[in-house]
Coordinates of C-alpha atoms in Angstrom, one line a residue:
M1 CA 66.1 29.6 40.2
A2 CA 68.0 26.2 39.9
A3 CA 66.0 25.7 37.5
I4 CA 66.1 28.8 35.3
V5 CA 69.6 28.7 35.9
R6 CA 69.9 24.4 34.6
V7 CA 68.0 26.3 31.4
A8 CA 69.8 28.9 30.3
A9 CA 73.5 26.5 31.2
S10 CA 72.0 24.4 28.5
V11 CA 71.0 26.9 25.9
M12 CA 74.5 27.8 25.9
L13 CA 76.3 24.4 26.6
V14 CA 74.3 23.4 23.2
G15 CA 75.6 25.9 21.4
G16 CA 79.0 25.1 22.6
M17 CA 78.9 21.4 21.7
A18 CA 77.7 22.4 17.9
A19 CA 81.3 23.6 17.5
A20 CA 83.1 21.1 18.8
Q21 CA 86.4 19.9 16.8
G22 CA 88.5 17.2 17.6
R23 CA 92.6 18.0 17.9
P24 CA 94.6 15.4 16.5
V25 CA 97.5 14.0 18.7
S26 CA 100.8 14.4 17.6
E27 CA 102.8 11.8 17.7
A28 CA 106.7 13.1 16.4
D29 CA 108.6 11.3 19.8
P30 CA 111.7 10.7 18.0
R31 CA 111.5 7.5 19.6
L32 CA 108.1 6.7 17.7
L33 CA 109.7 7.7 14.6
A34 CA 112.7 5.5 15.4
L35 CA 110.9 2.2 16.6
Q36 CA 108.3 2.8 13.1
K37 CA 111.4 3.3 11.1
D38 CA 112.9 0.1 12.9
I39 CA 109.6 -2.1 12.5
V40 CA 109.6 -1.1 8.2
R41 CA 113.1 -2.3 8.4
L42 CA 112.3 -5.6 10.2
E43 CA 109.7 -7.0 8.1
R44 CA 111.8 -6.3 5.1
E45 CA 114.5 -8.1 6.7
R46 CA 111.2 -11.0 7.7
D47 CA 110.4 -10.9 4.0
E48 CA 113.6 -11.7 2.8
L49 CA 114.5 -14.8 5.0
Q50 CA 111.0 -16.2 4.1
S51 CA 111.6 -16.0 0.4
R52 CA 115.2 -17.2 1.2
E53 CA 115.8 -19.4 4.2
R54 CA 115.2 -23.7 4.5
G55 CA 115.6 -26.5 6.7
L56 CA 115.7 -26.3 10.7
L57 CA 118.4 -23.2 11.0
G58 CA 116.3 -21.4 8.4
D59 CA 112.9 -22.0 10.3
L60 CA 115.1 -21.2 13.6
L61 CA 115.8 -17.9 11.5
R62 CA 113.0 -16.6 10.4
L63 CA 111.2 -17.3 13.9
D64 CA 114.0 -15.0 15.4
A65 CA 113.0 -12.4 13.3
E66 CA 109.2 -12.7 13.8
L67 CA 110.7 -11.8 17.5
R68 CA 112.4 -9.3 16.7
L69 CA 109.8 -7.4 14.7
K70 CA 106.9 -8.3 17.6
S71 CA 108.2 -7.5 20.2
A72 CA 109.4 -4.1 18.3
Q73 CA 105.9 -3.5 17.6
L74 CA 104.6 -3.8 21.0
E75 CA 107.0 -1.8 22.4
E76 CA 106.1 0.8 19.4
V77 CA 102.3 0.4 20.8
G78 CA 103.3 1.1 24.2
L79 CA 104.7 4.1 23.5
R80 CA 102.0 4.7 22.0
L81 CA 99.6 4.0 24.6
G82 CA 101.3 6.1 26.7
A83 CA 101.1 9.2 25.1
A84 CA 97.2 8.9 24.6
R85 CA 97.0 7.8 28.5
T86 CA 99.2 11.6 28.9
T87 CA 97.2 13.0 26.1
L88 CA 93.9 11.8 28.3
S89 CA 95.8 13.3 31.6
E90 CA 95.7 16.6 30.1
H91 CA 92.5 16.6 28.7
E92 CA 90.7 16.0 31.9
T93 CA 93.2 18.5 33.6
K94 CA 91.6 21.1 31.4
L95 CA 88.3 19.6 31.6
R96 CA 88.0 20.1 35.4
A97 CA 89.5 24.0 35.2
I98 CA 87.6 24.7 32.8
E99 CA 84.4 23.1 35.2
A100 CA 85.7 25.1 37.8
E101 CA 85.5 28.2 35.7
Q102 CA 82.0 27.7 34.8
R103 CA 81.3 27.2 38.5
R104 CA 82.5 30.4 39.7
R105 CA 79.8 32.1 36.9
V106 CA 76.9 30.7 37.7
P107 CA 76.1 33.3 40.8
F108 CA 76.0 35.8 38.2
V109 CA 74.0 34.6 35.9
A110 CA 72.0 33.1 38.0
A111 CA 71.1 36.7 38.8
R112 CA 70.7 38.5 35.7
V113 CA 68.7 35.4 34.8
R114 CA 66.2 35.9 37.0
E115 CA 66.4 40.3 36.8
I116 CA 65.3 40.0 33.3
Y117 CA 62.5 37.5 34.0
K118 CA 61.3 39.4 37.3
E119 CA 61.8 42.5 34.6
G120 CA 61.9 41.9 31.3
T121 CA 63.9 43.1 28.6
L122 CA 62.3 47.1 29.2
S123 CA 64.1 47.7 31.6
A124 CA 67.0 49.4 30.8
L125 CA 64.9 51.7 28.5
R126 CA 62.1 52.7 32.0
Q127 CA 65.7 53.8 33.5
L128 CA 66.8 55.3 30.3
L129 CA 62.8 57.4 30.4
A130 CA 62.4 58.0 33.8
P131 CA 61.8 61.3 35.4
A132 CA 64.5 63.7 35.9
E133 CA 63.9 64.5 39.3
A134 CA 65.0 60.3 39.9
V135 CA 67.8 59.7 37.7
S136 CA 69.1 61.9 34.9
S137 CA 68.6 60.6 31.2
R138 CA 72.7 61.7 30.6
D139 CA 72.8 59.2 33.8
G140 CA 70.6 56.8 32.6
L141 CA 71.8 56.3 29.4
R142 CA 75.3 55.6 30.7
Y143 CA 73.8 53.1 33.2
A144 CA 72.1 51.3 30.1
V145 CA 75.6 50.5 27.6
Y146 CA 77.6 49.6 31.3
L147 CA 74.9 47.3 32.2
A148 CA 74.6 46.2 28.4
R149 CA 78.6 46.2 28.1
R150 CA 78.6 43.9 31.7
D151 CA 76.6 41.8 30.1
A152 CA 77.8 41.2 27.0
V153 CA 81.5 40.5 28.6
Q154 CA 80.2 37.8 30.8
W155 CA 78.0 36.3 28.7
D156 CA 80.7 35.8 25.7
A157 CA 82.8 34.6 28.2
W158 CA 80.2 32.4 29.5
R159 CA 79.4 30.9 25.8
E160 CA 83.1 30.7 25.0
A161 CA 83.8 28.4 28.0
S162 CA 81.3 26.6 27.3
R163 CA 82.4 25.8 24.0
R164 CA 85.6 25.1 25.4
L165 CA 83.9 22.9 27.5
A166 CA 82.4 20.6 24.7
E167 CA 85.5 20.6 23.0
E168 CA 87.5 19.2 26.6
R169 CA 84.0 16.8 26.5
A170 CA 84.2 15.3 23.2
A171 CA 88.2 15.3 23.1
L172 CA 88.0 13.2 26.6
V173 CA 85.4 10.6 25.0
R174 CA 87.6 10.5 21.6
E175 CA 91.1 9.8 23.6
T176 CA 89.0 7.4 25.7
A177 CA 88.2 5.1 22.6
R178 CA 91.7 5.5 21.3
L179 CA 93.0 4.1 24.9
A180 CA 91.2 1.5 24.8
S181 CA 91.8 0.1 21.7
L182 CA 95.5 1.2 22.3
Q183 CA 95.1 -1.5 25.0
G184 CA 93.6 -4.4 22.8
E185 CA 96.5 -3.6 20.1
V186 CA 98.1 -4.2 23.1
G187 CA 97.0 -7.2 23.9
R188 CA 97.3 -8.6 20.7
S189 CA 100.8 -7.9 19.7
A190 CA 101.5 -9.6 23.4
A191 CA 99.9 -12.6 22.8
G192 CA 102.0 -12.4 18.7
L193 CA 104.8 -12.3 21.0
A194 CA 104.5 -15.2 23.1
A195 CA 103.3 -17.4 20.6
S196 CA 106.4 -17.2 18.6
R197 CA 108.0 -17.4 21.5
S198 CA 105.8 -20.8 22.2
A199 CA 106.6 -21.2 18.3
R200 CA 111.1 -21.2 18.6
A201 CA 110.7 -23.4 22.1
D202 CA 109.0 -26.0 19.9
L203 CA 111.7 -26.1 17.7
L204 CA 114.2 -26.1 19.9
A205 CA 112.5 -29.1 21.9
R206 CA 112.3 -30.7 18.7
I207 CA 116.0 -30.5 17.5
R208 CA 117.2 -31.0 21.0
N209 CA 115.3 -34.4 21.8
D210 CA 114.9 -35.6 19.0
R211 CA 118.1 -37.8 17.0
E212 CA 116.2 -37.0 13.8
Q213 CA 115.6 -33.6 13.6
H214 CA 119.2 -32.5 16.0
D215 CA 120.8 -34.8 12.8
N216 CA 119.6 -32.5 10.7
A217 CA 120.4 -29.3 12.6
L218 CA 124.3 -30.9 12.3
A219 CA 124.5 -31.1 9.2
E220 CA 123.0 -27.8 8.1
L221 CA 125.5 -26.4 10.4
E222 CA 128.2 -27.6 9.1
S223 CA 126.5 -26.3 4.9
A224 CA 125.9 -22.7 7.4
A225 CA 130.2 -23.0 8.1
R226 CA 131.5 -23.3 4.8
A227 CA 128.9 -20.5 3.7
L228 CA 130.6 -18.3 6.9
G229 CA 133.8 -19.4 5.0
K230 CA 132.9 -18.6 2.1
I231 CA 131.6 -14.7 3.6
V232 CA 134.9 -14.7 4.5
D233 CA 137.2 -15.2 1.2
T234 CA 134.9 -13.0 -0.3
L235 CA 135.3 -10.5 2.1
G236 CA 139.1 -11.2 3.1
S237 CA 139.8 -10.8 -1.1
S238 CA 141.2 -7.7 -1.6
P239 CA 143.5 -7.0 1.8
A240 CA 142.6 -3.4 3.5
S241 CA 146.1 -1.8 4.8
P242 CA 145.7 -1.0 8.0
T243 CA 147.2 1.5 10.2
L244 CA 147.8 -1.1 12.6
D245 CA 149.2 -3.9 12.4
V246 CA 146.6 -6.3 14.3
R247 CA 148.9 -9.1 14.0
M248 CA 151.3 -6.9 16.3
F249 CA 148.9 -7.5 19.6
R250 CA 148.5 -11.0 19.1
G251 CA 148.1 -11.7 22.8
L252 CA 146.8 -8.7 23.8
L253 CA 143.6 -7.7 22.1
E254 CA 140.9 -7.3 24.6
W255 CA 138.3 -10.0 25.4
P256 CA 134.4 -9.4 23.1
A257 CA 132.4 -10.0 25.9
E258 CA 132.6 -10.6 29.9
G259 CA 131.8 -14.6 31.0
P260 CA 133.5 -17.8 30.5
V261 CA 133.9 -19.8 28.0
T262 CA 132.2 -22.9 27.3
S263 CA 133.3 -24.3 24.8
G264 CA 136.6 -23.7 23.1
F265 CA 138.5 -24.1 20.0
G266 CA 138.2 -27.4 18.0
N267 CA 135.8 -30.2 18.1
E268 CA 133.2 -30.8 20.0
V269 CA 131.0 -33.7 21.2
H270 CA 127.5 -33.0 22.0
P271 CA 126.6 -34.8 25.3
K272 CA 123.6 -36.3 24.5
F273 CA 123.8 -38.1 21.3
K274 CA 128.1 -37.9 21.1
T275 CA 128.4 -36.1 17.7
V276 CA 131.5 -34.6 16.8
V277 CA 130.9 -30.8 15.5
P278 CA 133.9 -28.3 13.9
H279 CA 133.9 -25.3 16.7
P280 CA 136.2 -23.0 15.3
G281 CA 135.7 -20.3 17.3
L282 CA 134.8 -19.9 21.6
D283 CA 131.7 -19.8 23.6
I284 CA 131.3 -17.0 25.7
D285 CA 128.5 -17.5 28.2
A286 CA 128.1 -13.7 28.0
P287 CA 124.3 -12.7 30.0
D288 CA 121.4 -11.8 27.6
G289 CA 121.6 -8.1 26.7
A290 CA 125.0 -7.9 27.6
A291 CA 127.4 -5.5 25.4
F292 CA 130.1 -7.1 23.0
R293 CA 132.8 -5.5 21.6
S294 CA 135.7 -5.1 18.9
V295 CA 139.0 -6.6 19.8
F296 CA 140.3 -4.1 17.2
D297 CA 139.5 -1.4 15.2
G298 CA 138.7 -1.9 11.9
R299 CA 135.9 -1.4 9.3
V300 CA 132.4 -3.8 9.9
A301 CA 132.1 -6.0 6.6
F302 CA 129.2 -7.4 7.2
A303 CA 125.7 -7.1 9.8
A304 CA 123.0 -9.4 8.8
A305 CA 121.2 -12.8 10.0
L306 CA 123.1 -15.6 9.4
H307 CA 122.0 -19.0 7.9
G308 CA 123.2 -20.6 11.4
Y309 CA 124.2 -18.3 13.5
G310 CA 121.7 -15.8 13.6
L311 CA 122.4 -11.6 14.3
T312 CA 125.9 -11.5 13.2
A313 CA 128.7 -8.9 12.8
I314 CA 132.0 -9.0 11.5
V315 CA 134.8 -7.0 11.2
D316 CA 137.4 -6.6 8.7
H317 CA 140.9 -5.1 10.7
G318 CA 143.0 -5.3 7.2
G319 CA 145.3 -7.7 6.6
G320 CA 143.3 -10.2 5.9
V321 CA 142.3 -11.0 9.8
L322 CA 138.6 -10.5 10.5
S323 CA 136.5 -11.0 13.6
V324 CA 132.8 -12.8 13.8
Y325 CA 130.9 -12.2 16.6
S326 CA 127.1 -14.7 16.2
H327 CA 124.0 -15.2 18.2
A328 CA 123.1 -11.2 19.2
G329 CA 120.5 -10.2 20.3
V330 CA 120.7 -6.5 18.1
L331 CA 123.2 -5.7 16.4
L332 CA 124.0 -1.6 16.5
V333 CA 126.5 -1.1 14.0
A334 CA 126.0 -1.6 10.0
Q335 CA 128.1 -3.1 6.9
G336 CA 130.4 0.0 6.3
D337 CA 130.7 1.2 9.4
E338 CA 134.1 1.5 10.4
V339 CA 134.9 0.7 14.5
V340 CA 137.8 1.1 17.0
R341 CA 138.9 -1.0 19.5
G342 CA 136.2 -1.3 22.3
Q343 CA 133.4 -0.2 20.2
E344 CA 130.4 -1.7 21.2
L345 CA 129.3 -3.9 18.4
G346 CA 126.0 -5.7 19.7
R347 CA 123.8 -6.5 22.6
V348 CA 124.5 -10.4 23.3
G349 CA 120.8 -12.8 22.4
D350 CA 120.1 -16.5 20.6
S351 CA 119.2 -15.2 17.4
G352 CA 120.3 -18.6 15.2
S353 CA 121.3 -20.0 18.5
L354 CA 120.3 -23.3 19.8
R355 CA 121.5 -23.8 23.4
G356 CA 120.1 -19.6 24.4
P357 CA 121.8 -16.5 25.0
Y358 CA 126.1 -16.6 24.6
L359 CA 128.8 -14.7 21.9
Y360 CA 129.6 -17.2 19.7
F361 CA 133.4 -15.3 18.3
E362 CA 135.7 -16.2 15.8
L363 CA 139.6 -15.0 14.3
R364 CA 139.6 -15.6 11.1
D365 CA 144.0 -15.1 9.7
G366 CA 143.8 -15.0 5.5
G367 CA 140.3 -17.2 5.9
K368 CA 141.2 -19.5 7.8
P369 CA 140.2 -19.9 11.9
V370 CA 142.8 -19.3 14.3
D371 CA 142.1 -20.0 18.2
P372 CA 141.0 -16.7 19.2
A373 CA 142.5 -17.9 22.8
A374 CA 146.4 -17.3 21.9
W375 CA 145.1 -13.9 20.3
L376 CA 143.0 -12.5 23.2
R377 CA 144.7 -11.2 26.4
R378 CA 145.6 -14.2 29.3
R379 CA 142.9 -13.1 31.6

């Protein structure tokens, strides 16, 4: 009997497998779509930097852009991997349910196959034509119709479940292959990210330990500072008329980030090479990923990667007063955005930094750097 059941089941499953078709996995997750959009933007930013930037600090800026891109790509493939695992689990659950459903039908299928095997296909006809004293012709007809309908319903249910079973098995195979492919993609993305981090660390080591490289980087930093001055002059050429004059709040402005000031306004002496570098702002040792905020109401006049400063936001507070926030890990505002006092502009990072994550903060009044400590509230 077991052999007969296996033969019948195999025949029905072959028919179901022929109709099996794949169902695409939806990837409309808002986080995934946002990441994919961000990746396109980061690729464009990287390509622009590759064609524009030169020198040691340019190399650093390009490496930072590559790191941001690879991090986003790794996060994106990680989300797709998670979606694939969820889909795979769903197919496994459906497959188990259909298999259980088929197992419940096995006794009926086995019994009917055995009856048909023993009695042949003319069994119902013999009942219909039996003598009247055994069963009336009308009763025989009704019984035959009942048996036919019952068998049709059961066979149709078996065939439909077999078809769904074949579909789910095929989908399971596809999703397993897709999962393996995504796991390989995660590995390659992680390796690329590690390689970019290693290249950045090697570049920083050369700048820190080699006098010639340090001097070259220093010359580039001085050039970058002049370039920042030109940008600020351009932004401040048409002073806005602020609702509130920021100068009235001199000494009362909120700090842009938490953390100690490790380098103040004025000249800075390099501890190893004893070179003197102008330092027209504050270095605030905020932890990596910490929020930094606008010190006053204003409009974002600049939000992009800047040679020597990494990801930088410049806020125009009106009347020729601007604040500068540099070395961000991520910017959460765009040029033209209106911001209010205390609004988060981004997260602290080490883009363009020669010494790790921190926030570089400047205040400029009439295009000239001023000591921010005199404008910020006393801690």
